Amino acid sequence: MSQLAQSMSRLGTETAFDVLARAEQLIATGKDVINLGIGQPDFKTPDHIVNAAIKALKDGHHGYTPANGIKLLRETIAVDLAQRHNVGVDPNHVVVVPGGKVTMFFAILMFGEPGVEILYPNPGFPIYESAINFTGAKAIPIPLREDNAFSFDADTVLALITTKTRLIILNSPANPTGGYVPKYQLDRLAVGLEAHPHVNILSDEIYSQMLYGDRRHTTMLSYENLRDRVIMLDGWSKTYAMTGWRLGYAVWPAHLVEPATRLAINCHSCVNTAAQYAGIAALTGPQDKIQEMVTAFDERRQVIVDALNNLPGFRCTDPGGAFYAFPNITETGMTATEAQNKFLDSAGVATVAGTSFGSYGEGYVRFSYANSIENIKKAINRIRQCL
Ligand SMILES: Cc1ncc(COP(=O)(O)O)c(C=O)c1O
């Protein structure tokens, strides 16, 4: 029997993929399943982006690129960040990686080890807690609460910091809650962090372009006093409907660019070259398809939140961003996992139990509204019947 390293027993997973696999098994047996479990846009990557990748391949871009990414791509990212967030970024501080996840894994590997504490949002993207545990560091949850619309309170976060804290992970807009952290809370955090110069920040901003109503995104890069310790994670997966292309990036503080690049060289050498050319086309080309997609998500958001609030035993706060609703289902009498299983097995609707995103997710279920309004309505009606 092969013996795995101890650390492998601490590595978790993303159960959304298990739900997807179970839903696909059911579909294979002829069952009609509506998928509200998946965390990816149901739109296709816009044609001009696909064509840029085809052109790159036809033009002979088949070899390795620099490990941190093609220079033109990193320059284009810097221009995009200046336009969207009004921040100055040195293209040499950008490291392009295969997806958003890779930055979080690298940042957590870089800082995590036994004896160290890392703060992370709970409920939150499951890979944060999994990767922290893998390194042997102690995962300290930042509880996100429904009564605060799943935002966070800067004072609560600051109170969790100890001399052992090396990294704080932030995610706004958030998966799985759709929660959004307003600027005044980030301002308070930025001021409070001045008293803790040993603490680094990983700001996962992958949903920054999916905000609704009058909400505006504030990037952690805009806090000049923190620029030497903020890692800003972003990517193409959600914004440009490019989850399968595996393309993401981070802006690193100057002194962390070399270790991040060294991890990239050890891990994947560089990102698929054609995908990098597609990334340039995405950032420089027309943005109308992105606007259309966000408008469609906003319409669906209103439909699903209303419908969920009308289900017996359900209570759903208004998600400010991303494409998830995270209703409280405690009054149905079911646990999160029981509800997830019942919705899939009895109603043919795939959702993800809140506990897949951490212990504070008990009593909640994540519904992704990356599906048509027709399917969303049908799914909620089926759930009503099985309740
Ligand atoms: C908050 C958050 N960060 C990062 C990612 C990972 O994105 P990618 O597919 O680009 O690795 C996801 C994907 O669901 C996410 O929800």
mmCIF file of C-alpha atoms and ligand atoms in Angstrom:
data_model
loop_
_atom_site.group_PDB
_atom_site.id
_atom_site.type_symbol
_atom_site.label_atom_id
_atom_site.label_comp_id
_atom_site.label_asym_id
_atom_site.label_seq_id
_atom_site.Cartn_x
_atom_site.Cartn_y
_atom_site.Cartn_z
ATOM 1 C CA MET A 1 0.000 0.000 0.000
ATOM 2 C CA SER A 2 1.430 3.415 -0.889
ATOM 3 C CA GLN A 3 1.841 5.663 2.094
ATOM 4 C CA LEU A 4 0.910 9.285 1.556
ATOM 5 C CA ALA A 5 2.465 12.206 3.388
ATOM 6 C CA GLN A 6 0.644 13.195 6.593
ATOM 7 C CA SER A 7 -0.164 16.575 5.082
ATOM 8 C CA MET A 8 -2.373 14.882 2.448
ATOM 9 C CA SER A 9 -4.800 13.837 5.198
ATOM 10 C CA ARG A 10 -5.321 17.533 5.972
ATOM 11 C CA LEU A 11 -6.035 18.555 2.389
ATOM 12 C CA GLY A 12 -9.768 19.063 1.809
ATOM 13 C CA THR A 13 -11.675 19.397 -1.441
ATOM 14 C CA GLU A 14 -14.371 21.395 -3.166
ATOM 15 C CA THR A 15 -17.602 19.471 -2.695
ATOM 16 C CA ALA A 16 -19.330 21.482 -5.413
ATOM 17 C CA PHE A 17 -17.471 19.142 -7.774
ATOM 18 C CA ASP A 18 -18.940 16.089 -5.951
ATOM 19 C CA VAL A 19 -22.465 17.494 -6.322
ATOM 20 C CA LEU A 20 -21.777 18.085 -9.998
ATOM 21 C CA ALA A 21 -20.589 14.475 -10.408
ATOM 22 C CA ARG A 22 -23.692 13.139 -8.599
ATOM 23 C CA ALA A 23 -25.959 15.347 -10.699
ATOM 24 C CA GLU A 24 -24.288 14.020 -13.847
ATOM 25 C CA GLN A 25 -24.747 10.418 -12.692
ATOM 26 C CA LEU A 26 -28.466 11.101 -12.184
ATOM 27 C CA ILE A 27 -28.701 12.727 -15.620
ATOM 28 C CA ALA A 28 -27.029 9.634 -17.122
ATOM 29 C CA THR A 29 -29.815 7.497 -15.624
ATOM 30 C CA GLY A 30 -32.376 9.656 -17.412
ATOM 31 C CA LYS A 31 -33.304 11.983 -14.527
ATOM 32 C CA ASP A 32 -34.022 15.616 -15.337
ATOM 33 C CA VAL A 33 -31.699 17.647 -13.087
ATOM 34 C CA ILE A 34 -31.563 21.453 -12.962
ATOM 35 C CA ASN A 35 -28.090 22.503 -11.972
ATOM 36 C CA LEU A 36 -28.030 25.367 -9.493
ATOM 37 C CA GLY A 37 -24.912 23.904 -7.905
ATOM 38 C CA ILE A 38 -22.263 24.977 -10.311
ATOM 39 C CA GLY A 39 -20.050 28.011 -9.733
ATOM 40 C CA GLN A 40 -19.524 29.044 -13.310
ATOM 41 C CA PRO A 41 -21.303 31.345 -15.756
ATOM 42 C CA ASP A 42 -23.685 29.538 -18.123
ATOM 43 C CA PHE A 43 -22.492 31.786 -20.967
ATOM 44 C CA LYS A 44 -19.926 30.968 -23.631
ATOM 45 C CA THR A 45 -16.619 32.793 -23.845
ATOM 46 C CA PRO A 46 -17.161 35.685 -26.332
ATOM 47 C CA ASP A 47 -16.081 34.843 -29.894
ATOM 48 C CA HIS A 48 -13.345 37.458 -30.218
ATOM 49 C CA ILE A 49 -11.561 35.881 -27.235
ATOM 50 C CA VAL A 50 -11.848 32.369 -28.680
ATOM 51 C CA ASN A 51 -10.578 33.663 -32.032
ATOM 52 C CA ALA A 52 -7.546 35.286 -30.397
ATOM 53 C CA ALA A 53 -6.539 31.902 -28.971
ATOM 54 C CA ILE A 54 -7.036 30.205 -32.351
ATOM 55 C CA LYS A 55 -4.945 32.907 -34.013
ATOM 56 C CA ALA A 56 -2.185 32.489 -31.416
ATOM 57 C CA LEU A 57 -2.031 28.774 -32.157
ATOM 58 C CA LYS A 58 -2.058 29.364 -35.938
ATOM 59 C CA ASP A 59 0.664 32.013 -35.567
ATOM 60 C CA GLY A 60 2.871 29.401 -33.957
ATOM 61 C CA HIS A 61 2.759 30.441 -30.310
ATOM 62 C CA HIS A 62 3.332 26.914 -29.108
ATOM 63 C CA GLY A 63 6.238 27.189 -26.719
ATOM 64 C CA TYR A 64 6.829 28.175 -23.103
ATOM 65 C CA THR A 65 6.376 31.794 -22.106
ATOM 66 C CA PRO A 66 8.156 33.488 -19.190
ATOM 67 C CA ALA A 67 6.937 31.847 -15.958
ATOM 68 C CA ASN A 68 5.239 35.060 -14.772
ATOM 69 C CA GLY A 69 3.366 35.506 -18.088
ATOM 70 C CA ILE A 70 3.792 37.233 -21.452
ATOM 71 C CA LYS A 71 4.997 40.822 -20.976
ATOM 72 C CA LEU A 72 2.210 42.246 -23.136
ATOM 73 C CA LEU A 73 -0.385 40.433 -21.040
ATOM 74 C CA ARG A 74 1.071 41.773 -17.788
ATOM 75 C CA GLU A 75 1.171 45.291 -19.273
ATOM 76 C CA THR A 76 -2.438 44.915 -20.420
ATOM 77 C CA ILE A 77 -3.462 43.825 -16.900
ATOM 78 C CA ALA A 78 -1.789 46.936 -15.454
ATOM 79 C CA VAL A 79 -3.710 49.151 -17.903
ATOM 80 C CA ASP A 80 -6.974 47.354 -17.074
ATOM 81 C CA LEU A 81 -6.417 47.849 -13.331
ATOM 82 C CA ALA A 82 -5.646 51.544 -13.876
ATOM 83 C CA GLN A 83 -8.894 51.930 -15.839
ATOM 84 C CA ARG A 84 -11.145 49.892 -13.581
ATOM 85 C CA HIS A 85 -9.745 50.732 -10.162
ATOM 86 C CA ASN A 86 -7.644 53.829 -10.751
ATOM 87 C CA VAL A 87 -4.569 52.165 -9.242
ATOM 88 C CA GLY A 88 -0.999 52.181 -10.555
ATOM 89 C CA VAL A 89 0.455 48.698 -10.945
ATOM 90 C CA ASP A 90 3.945 47.788 -12.145
ATOM 91 C CA PRO A 91 3.530 45.008 -14.766
ATOM 92 C CA ASN A 92 6.582 43.342 -13.177
ATOM 93 C CA HIS A 93 4.519 42.781 -10.034
ATOM 94 C CA VAL A 94 1.912 40.770 -11.934
ATOM 95 C CA VAL A 95 2.220 36.972 -12.001
ATOM 96 C CA VAL A 96 -0.097 35.178 -14.440
ATOM 97 C CA VAL A 97 -1.165 31.707 -13.268
ATOM 98 C CA PRO A 98 -3.535 28.923 -14.381
ATOM 99 C CA GLY A 99 -6.702 30.218 -12.693
ATOM 100 C CA GLY A 100 -7.646 32.116 -9.562
ATOM 101 C CA LYS A 101 -7.032 29.124 -7.320
ATOM 102 C CA VAL A 102 -3.311 28.971 -7.996
ATOM 103 C CA THR A 103 -2.663 32.382 -6.455
ATOM 104 C CA MET A 104 -4.456 31.390 -3.267
ATOM 105 C CA PHE A 105 -2.525 28.134 -3.059
ATOM 106 C CA PHE A 106 0.787 29.923 -3.612
ATOM 107 C CA ALA A 107 0.040 32.647 -1.062
ATOM 108 C CA ILE A 108 -1.052 30.120 1.558
ATOM 109 C CA LEU A 109 2.000 27.891 0.867
ATOM 110 C CA MET A 110 4.251 30.922 1.129
ATOM 111 C CA PHE A 111 3.029 31.927 4.590
ATOM 112 C CA GLY A 112 1.563 28.759 6.113
ATOM 113 C CA GLU A 113 3.468 26.478 8.475
ATOM 114 C CA PRO A 114 2.906 25.028 11.951
ATOM 115 C CA GLY A 115 2.748 27.707 14.633
ATOM 116 C CA VAL A 116 1.266 30.309 12.287
ATOM 117 C CA GLU A 117 -2.343 31.540 12.089
ATOM 118 C CA ILE A 118 -4.205 32.420 8.907
ATOM 119 C CA LEU A 119 -7.595 34.162 9.019
ATOM 120 C CA TYR A 120 -10.118 33.196 6.377
ATOM 121 C CA PRO A 121 -13.826 33.871 5.675
ATOM 122 C CA ASN A 122 -16.274 31.207 6.887
ATOM 123 C CA PRO A 123 -18.532 30.392 5.114
ATOM 124 C CA GLY A 124 -16.072 30.942 2.299
ATOM 125 C CA PHE A 125 -14.461 29.382 -0.741
ATOM 126 C CA PRO A 126 -13.513 25.910 0.601
ATOM 127 C CA ILE A 127 -9.986 25.881 -0.785
ATOM 128 C CA TYR A 128 -8.877 28.576 1.683
ATOM 129 C CA GLU A 129 -9.430 26.359 4.727
ATOM 130 C CA SER A 130 -8.221 23.242 2.912
ATOM 131 C CA ALA A 131 -4.914 24.797 1.838
ATOM 132 C CA ILE A 132 -4.312 26.409 5.249
ATOM 133 C CA ASN A 133 -4.772 23.034 6.971
ATOM 134 C CA PHE A 134 -2.485 21.406 4.413
ATOM 135 C CA THR A 135 0.397 23.690 5.394
ATOM 136 C CA GLY A 136 -0.050 22.885 9.100
ATOM 137 C CA ALA A 137 -0.966 26.489 9.916
ATOM 138 C CA LYS A 138 -3.986 27.113 12.149
ATOM 139 C CA ALA A 139 -7.082 28.180 10.207
ATOM 140 C CA ILE A 140 -8.888 30.926 12.131
ATOM 141 C CA PRO A 141 -12.386 31.609 10.780
ATOM 142 C CA ILE A 142 -13.687 35.117 10.208
ATOM 143 C CA PRO A 143 -17.396 34.389 10.794
ATOM 144 C CA LEU A 144 -19.624 35.908 8.117
ATOM 145 C CA ARG A 145 -23.132 36.452 9.358
ATOM 146 C CA GLU A 146 -26.508 36.733 7.718
ATOM 147 C CA ASP A 147 -27.551 39.653 9.973
ATOM 148 C CA ASN A 148 -24.640 41.583 8.468
ATOM 149 C CA ALA A 149 -25.589 40.552 4.888
ATOM 150 C CA PHE A 150 -22.502 38.278 4.996
ATOM 151 C CA SER A 151 -20.223 41.285 4.944
ATOM 152 C CA PHE A 152 -17.604 41.596 7.676
ATOM 153 C CA ASP A 153 -16.982 43.919 10.507
ATOM 154 C CA ALA A 154 -13.431 45.334 10.411
ATOM 155 C CA ASP A 155 -13.220 45.461 14.215
ATOM 156 C CA THR A 156 -14.061 41.758 14.465
ATOM 157 C CA VAL A 157 -11.320 40.911 11.969
ATOM 158 C CA LEU A 158 -8.781 43.135 13.719
ATOM 159 C CA ALA A 159 -9.645 41.553 17.087
ATOM 160 C CA LEU A 160 -8.725 38.116 15.709
ATOM 161 C CA ILE A 161 -5.145 39.173 14.902
ATOM 162 C CA THR A 162 -2.391 37.807 17.166
ATOM 163 C CA THR A 163 1.402 37.853 16.953
ATOM 164 C CA LYS A 164 1.093 34.524 15.095
ATOM 165 C CA THR A 165 -1.159 35.885 12.319
ATOM 166 C CA ARG A 166 0.679 35.981 9.022
ATOM 167 C CA LEU A 167 -2.083 36.222 6.481
ATOM 168 C CA ILE A 168 -5.692 37.417 6.296
ATOM 169 C CA ILE A 169 -7.826 36.232 3.385
ATOM 170 C CA LEU A 170 -10.602 38.547 2.198
ATOM 171 C CA ASN A 171 -13.157 37.866 -0.522
ATOM 172 C CA SER A 172 -15.591 40.481 -1.783
ATOM 173 C CA PRO A 173 -17.936 39.947 -3.577
ATOM 174 C CA ALA A 174 -18.024 36.540 -1.966
ATOM 175 C CA ASN A 175 -18.596 32.920 -2.755
ATOM 176 C CA PRO A 176 -20.843 31.286 -1.443
ATOM 177 C CA THR A 177 -22.883 34.105 0.097
ATOM 178 C CA GLY A 178 -22.855 36.843 -2.555
ATOM 179 C CA GLY A 179 -21.815 39.102 0.348
ATOM 180 C CA TYR A 180 -20.104 42.408 -0.312
ATOM 181 C CA VAL A 181 -17.790 44.431 1.917
ATOM 182 C CA PRO A 182 -18.448 48.180 1.645
ATOM 183 C CA LYS A 183 -15.572 50.640 1.383
ATOM 184 C CA TYR A 184 -15.974 52.070 4.891
ATOM 185 C CA GLN A 185 -15.261 48.651 6.432
ATOM 186 C CA LEU A 186 -12.165 48.214 4.252
ATOM 187 C CA ASP A 187 -11.043 51.747 5.206
ATOM 188 C CA ARG A 188 -11.334 50.814 8.888
ATOM 189 C CA LEU A 189 -9.452 47.592 8.291
ATOM 190 C CA ALA A 190 -6.679 49.391 6.412
ATOM 191 C CA VAL A 191 -6.215 51.864 9.264
ATOM 192 C CA GLY A 192 -6.327 49.095 11.896
ATOM 193 C CA LEU A 193 -3.750 47.006 10.023
ATOM 194 C CA GLU A 194 -1.147 49.726 10.511
ATOM 195 C CA ALA A 195 -0.786 48.442 14.060
ATOM 196 C CA HIS A 196 -0.029 44.935 12.705
ATOM 197 C CA PRO A 197 2.801 45.277 10.184
ATOM 198 C CA HIS A 198 3.483 41.505 10.338
ATOM 199 C CA VAL A 199 0.131 40.687 8.707
ATOM 200 C CA ASN A 200 -0.201 40.145 4.942
ATOM 201 C CA ILE A 201 -3.490 40.281 3.028
ATOM 202 C CA LEU A 202 -4.735 38.045 0.240
ATOM 203 C CA SER A 203 -7.666 39.847 -1.352
ATOM 204 C CA ASP A 204 -9.659 37.533 -3.621
ATOM 205 C CA GLU A 205 -11.387 39.931 -6.021
ATOM 206 C CA ILE A 206 -12.373 37.416 -8.693
ATOM 207 C CA TYR A 207 -16.026 38.587 -8.638
ATOM 208 C CA SER A 208 -15.188 42.318 -8.630
ATOM 209 C CA GLN A 209 -17.111 42.988 -11.855
ATOM 210 C CA MET A 210 -20.244 41.221 -10.632
ATOM 211 C CA LEU A 211 -21.807 43.740 -8.294
ATOM 212 C CA TYR A 212 -25.430 44.854 -8.354
ATOM 213 C CA GLY A 213 -27.417 47.991 -7.582
ATOM 214 C CA ASP A 214 -25.330 50.966 -6.527
ATOM 215 C CA ARG A 215 -22.569 48.859 -4.979
ATOM 216 C CA ARG A 216 -19.041 49.726 -6.114
ATOM 217 C CA HIS A 217 -15.960 47.569 -5.751
ATOM 218 C CA THR A 218 -12.994 48.769 -3.706
ATOM 219 C CA THR A 219 -9.751 46.990 -4.425
ATOM 220 C CA MET A 220 -7.312 46.423 -1.572
ATOM 221 C CA LEU A 221 -4.650 47.746 -3.979
ATOM 222 C CA SER A 222 -6.066 51.218 -3.428
ATOM 223 C CA TYR A 223 -4.645 51.373 0.124
ATOM 224 C CA GLU A 224 -1.171 52.802 -0.394
ATOM 225 C CA ASN A 225 -0.190 52.074 3.220
ATOM 226 C CA LEU A 226 -0.715 48.336 2.572
ATOM 227 C CA ARG A 227 0.828 48.010 -0.873
ATOM 228 C CA ASP A 228 3.893 46.158 0.461
ATOM 229 C CA ARG A 229 1.689 43.388 1.893
ATOM 230 C CA VAL A 230 -1.403 43.076 -0.303
ATOM 231 C CA ILE A 231 -1.729 40.243 -2.808
ATOM 232 C CA MET A 232 -4.653 40.993 -5.116
ATOM 233 C CA LEU A 233 -6.124 37.913 -6.825
ATOM 234 C CA ASP A 234 -8.194 38.285 -9.989
ATOM 235 C CA GLY A 235 -8.739 36.371 -13.201
ATOM 236 C CA TRP A 236 -10.828 35.718 -16.255
ATOM 237 C CA SER A 237 -12.878 32.682 -15.131
ATOM 238 C CA LYS A 238 -15.984 34.470 -13.916
ATOM 239 C CA THR A 239 -15.859 37.859 -15.671
ATOM 240 C CA TYR A 240 -15.249 36.488 -19.160
ATOM 241 C CA ALA A 241 -16.930 33.086 -18.742
ATOM 242 C CA MET A 242 -13.547 31.374 -19.080
ATOM 243 C CA THR A 243 -13.481 28.823 -16.240
ATOM 244 C CA GLY A 244 -12.111 26.052 -18.462
ATOM 245 C CA TRP A 245 -9.301 28.128 -19.918
ATOM 246 C CA ARG A 246 -7.417 28.194 -16.603
ATOM 247 C CA LEU A 247 -6.213 31.755 -16.550
ATOM 248 C CA GLY A 248 -5.787 34.061 -13.573
ATOM 249 C CA TYR A 249 -3.313 36.475 -12.078
ATOM 250 C CA ALA A 250 -2.278 38.316 -8.974
ATOM 251 C CA VAL A 251 -0.565 41.587 -8.242
ATOM 252 C CA TRP A 252 2.086 40.809 -5.622
ATOM 253 C CA PRO A 253 4.099 43.161 -3.430
ATOM 254 C CA ALA A 254 7.592 43.670 -4.945
ATOM 255 C CA HIS A 255 9.390 41.316 -2.523
ATOM 256 C CA LEU A 256 6.925 38.451 -3.118
ATOM 257 C CA VAL A 257 7.158 38.423 -6.922
ATOM 258 C CA GLU A 258 10.289 36.269 -6.911
ATOM 259 C CA PRO A 259 8.918 33.582 -4.514
ATOM 260 C CA ALA A 260 5.607 33.532 -6.435
ATOM 261 C CA THR A 261 7.468 33.088 -9.727
ATOM 262 C CA ARG A 262 9.659 30.392 -8.164
ATOM 263 C CA LEU A 263 6.534 28.490 -7.098
ATOM 264 C CA ALA A 264 5.189 28.848 -10.661
ATOM 265 C CA ILE A 265 8.442 27.458 -12.108
ATOM 266 C CA ASN A 266 8.293 24.499 -9.710
ATOM 267 C CA CYS A 267 4.606 23.893 -10.373
ATOM 268 C CA HIS A 268 3.473 24.604 -13.941
ATOM 269 C CA SER A 269 6.320 26.482 -15.762
ATOM 270 C CA CYS A 270 3.884 28.915 -17.371
ATOM 271 C CA VAL A 271 0.239 29.259 -18.369
ATOM 272 C CA ASN A 272 -0.946 27.786 -21.674
ATOM 273 C CA THR A 273 0.351 30.288 -24.241
ATOM 274 C CA ALA A 274 -2.792 30.515 -26.394
ATOM 275 C CA ALA A 275 -4.880 31.170 -23.270
ATOM 276 C CA GLN A 276 -2.616 34.106 -22.432
ATOM 277 C CA TYR A 277 -3.262 35.640 -25.869
ATOM 278 C CA ALA A 278 -6.974 35.093 -25.284
ATOM 279 C CA GLY A 279 -6.572 36.952 -21.987
ATOM 280 C CA ILE A 280 -5.136 39.978 -23.808
ATOM 281 C CA ALA A 281 -8.088 39.972 -26.223
ATOM 282 C CA ALA A 282 -10.519 39.726 -23.310
ATOM 283 C CA LEU A 283 -9.117 42.802 -21.580
ATOM 284 C CA THR A 284 -8.631 44.941 -24.690
ATOM 285 C CA GLY A 285 -11.684 43.895 -26.730
ATOM 286 C CA PRO A 286 -15.357 44.938 -26.491
ATOM 287 C CA GLN A 287 -16.859 44.573 -23.024
ATOM 288 C CA ASP A 288 -20.527 44.564 -24.108
ATOM 289 C CA LYS A 289 -20.959 40.784 -23.668
ATOM 290 C CA ILE A 290 -19.708 41.114 -20.097
ATOM 291 C CA GLN A 291 -22.247 43.852 -19.425
ATOM 292 C CA GLU A 292 -25.011 41.707 -20.915
ATOM 293 C CA MET A 293 -23.989 38.791 -18.708
ATOM 294 C CA VAL A 294 -23.957 40.909 -15.536
ATOM 295 C CA THR A 295 -27.357 42.397 -16.428
ATOM 296 C CA ALA A 296 -28.735 38.880 -16.917
ATOM 297 C CA PHE A 297 -27.319 37.787 -13.542
ATOM 298 C CA ASP A 298 -28.928 40.796 -11.885
ATOM 299 C CA GLU A 299 -32.359 39.906 -13.316
ATOM 300 C CA ARG A 300 -31.976 36.307 -12.203
ATOM 301 C CA ARG A 301 -30.811 37.441 -8.785
ATOM 302 C CA GLN A 302 -34.051 39.316 -8.238
ATOM 303 C CA VAL A 303 -36.119 36.367 -9.439
ATOM 304 C CA ILE A 304 -34.349 33.794 -7.270
ATOM 305 C CA VAL A 305 -34.241 35.900 -4.097
ATOM 306 C CA ASP A 306 -38.002 36.590 -4.345
ATOM 307 C CA ALA A 307 -38.766 32.964 -5.096
ATOM 308 C CA LEU A 308 -36.580 31.657 -2.249
ATOM 309 C CA ASN A 309 -38.146 34.069 0.221
ATOM 310 C CA ASN A 310 -41.545 32.665 -0.734
ATOM 311 C CA LEU A 311 -40.590 29.071 0.060
ATOM 312 C CA PRO A 312 -41.797 27.813 3.452
ATOM 313 C CA GLY A 313 -38.966 27.802 6.012
ATOM 314 C CA PHE A 314 -36.616 29.812 3.768
ATOM 315 C CA ARG A 315 -35.179 33.280 4.391
ATOM 316 C CA CYS A 316 -32.806 34.823 1.849
ATOM 317 C CA THR A 317 -30.840 38.067 2.179
ATOM 318 C CA ASP A 318 -30.174 40.142 -0.901
ATOM 319 C CA PRO A 319 -26.804 39.058 -2.332
ATOM 320 C CA GLY A 320 -24.801 42.102 -3.391
ATOM 321 C CA GLY A 321 -22.514 40.395 -5.875
ATOM 322 C CA ALA A 322 -21.240 37.233 -7.598
ATOM 323 C CA PHE A 323 -23.983 34.824 -8.760
ATOM 324 C CA TYR A 324 -25.003 33.011 -5.608
ATOM 325 C CA ALA A 325 -27.946 33.170 -3.223
ATOM 326 C CA PHE A 326 -27.409 31.729 0.252
ATOM 327 C CA PRO A 327 -30.777 31.241 1.957
ATOM 328 C CA ASN A 328 -31.212 30.257 5.580
ATOM 329 C CA ILE A 329 -33.159 26.973 5.652
ATOM 330 C CA THR A 330 -33.117 26.203 9.385
ATOM 331 C CA GLU A 331 -36.890 26.542 9.700
ATOM 332 C CA THR A 332 -37.397 23.678 7.267
ATOM 333 C CA GLY A 333 -36.027 21.461 10.061
ATOM 334 C CA MET A 334 -33.333 20.067 7.753
ATOM 335 C CA THR A 335 -29.568 20.384 8.074
ATOM 336 C CA ALA A 336 -27.711 21.869 5.135
ATOM 337 C CA THR A 337 -26.634 18.442 3.873
ATOM 338 C CA GLU A 338 -30.103 16.944 4.307
ATOM 339 C CA ALA A 339 -31.547 19.829 2.300
ATOM 340 C CA GLN A 340 -28.912 19.498 -0.447
ATOM 341 C CA ASN A 341 -29.598 15.750 -0.752
ATOM 342 C CA LYS A 342 -33.371 16.125 -0.679
ATOM 343 C CA PHE A 343 -33.326 18.852 -3.330
ATOM 344 C CA LEU A 344 -31.188 16.693 -5.603
ATOM 345 C CA ASP A 345 -32.818 13.309 -4.998
ATOM 346 C CA SER A 346 -36.480 14.338 -4.640
ATOM 347 C CA ALA A 347 -36.689 17.561 -6.652
ATOM 348 C CA GLY A 348 -33.909 17.011 -9.217
ATOM 349 C CA VAL A 349 -32.267 20.309 -8.284
ATOM 350 C CA ALA A 350 -28.526 20.460 -7.643
ATOM 351 C CA THR A 351 -27.479 22.923 -4.926
ATOM 352 C CA VAL A 352 -24.553 22.904 -2.477
ATOM 353 C CA ALA A 353 -24.871 22.541 1.325
ATOM 354 C CA GLY A 354 -23.619 25.602 3.199
ATOM 355 C CA THR A 355 -21.347 23.359 5.287
ATOM 356 C CA SER A 356 -19.291 22.679 2.139
ATOM 357 C CA PHE A 357 -18.039 26.228 2.714
ATOM 358 C CA GLY A 358 -17.169 25.847 6.388
ATOM 359 C CA SER A 359 -18.848 25.198 9.715
ATOM 360 C CA TYR A 360 -20.574 28.597 9.754
ATOM 361 C CA GLY A 361 -22.472 27.486 6.648
ATOM 362 C CA GLU A 362 -24.700 25.122 8.667
ATOM 363 C CA GLY A 363 -28.349 26.041 8.147
ATOM 364 C CA TYR A 364 -27.740 27.458 4.655
ATOM 365 C CA VAL A 365 -27.719 26.155 1.090
ATOM 366 C CA ARG A 366 -25.958 27.765 -1.855
ATOM 367 C CA PHE A 367 -27.981 28.321 -5.008
ATOM 368 C CA SER A 368 -26.008 29.425 -8.050
ATOM 369 C CA TYR A 369 -28.170 31.510 -10.386
ATOM 370 C CA ALA A 370 -25.949 30.841 -13.366
ATOM 371 C CA ASN A 371 -28.948 29.307 -15.108
ATOM 372 C CA SER A 372 -31.936 30.608 -17.099
ATOM 373 C CA ILE A 373 -34.873 32.349 -15.375
ATOM 374 C CA GLU A 374 -37.106 29.590 -16.709
ATOM 375 C CA ASN A 375 -34.965 26.906 -15.056
ATOM 376 C CA ILE A 376 -34.654 28.891 -11.837
ATOM 377 C CA LYS A 377 -38.455 29.185 -11.579
ATOM 378 C CA LYS A 378 -38.905 25.514 -12.417
ATOM 379 C CA ALA A 379 -36.305 24.494 -9.828
ATOM 380 C CA ILE A 380 -37.900 26.526 -7.046
ATOM 381 C CA ASN A 381 -41.347 25.110 -7.882
ATOM 382 C CA ARG A 382 -39.977 21.601 -7.679
ATOM 383 C CA ILE A 383 -38.402 22.366 -4.304
ATOM 384 C CA ARG A 384 -41.714 23.805 -3.080
ATOM 385 C CA GLN A 385 -43.418 20.543 -3.978
ATOM 386 C CA CYS A 386 -40.874 18.389 -2.183
ATOM 387 C CA LEU A 387 -40.840 20.473 1.005
HETATM 388 C C1 LIG B 1 -13.975 33.163 -4.431
HETATM 389 C C2 LIG B 1 -13.317 32.388 -5.510
HETATM 390 N N1 LIG B 1 -12.012 32.563 -5.732
HETATM 391 C C3 LIG B 1 -11.372 31.871 -6.680
HETATM 392 C C4 LIG B 1 -12.023 30.957 -7.464
HETATM 393 C C5 LIG B 1 -11.232 30.136 -8.439
HETATM 394 O O1 LIG B 1 -11.310 30.560 -9.707
HETATM 395 P P1 LIG B 1 -10.589 29.748 -10.881
HETATM 396 O O2 LIG B 1 -11.621 28.848 -11.474
HETATM 397 O O3 LIG B 1 -10.118 30.816 -11.812
HETATM 398 O O4 LIG B 1 -9.456 28.980 -10.288
HETATM 399 C C6 LIG B 1 -13.381 30.749 -7.300
HETATM 400 C C7 LIG B 1 -14.105 29.757 -8.127
HETATM 401 O O5 LIG B 1 -15.199 29.352 -7.880
HETATM 402 C C8 LIG B 1 -14.055 31.487 -6.301
HETATM 403 O O6 LIG B 1 -15.360 31.323 -6.084
#
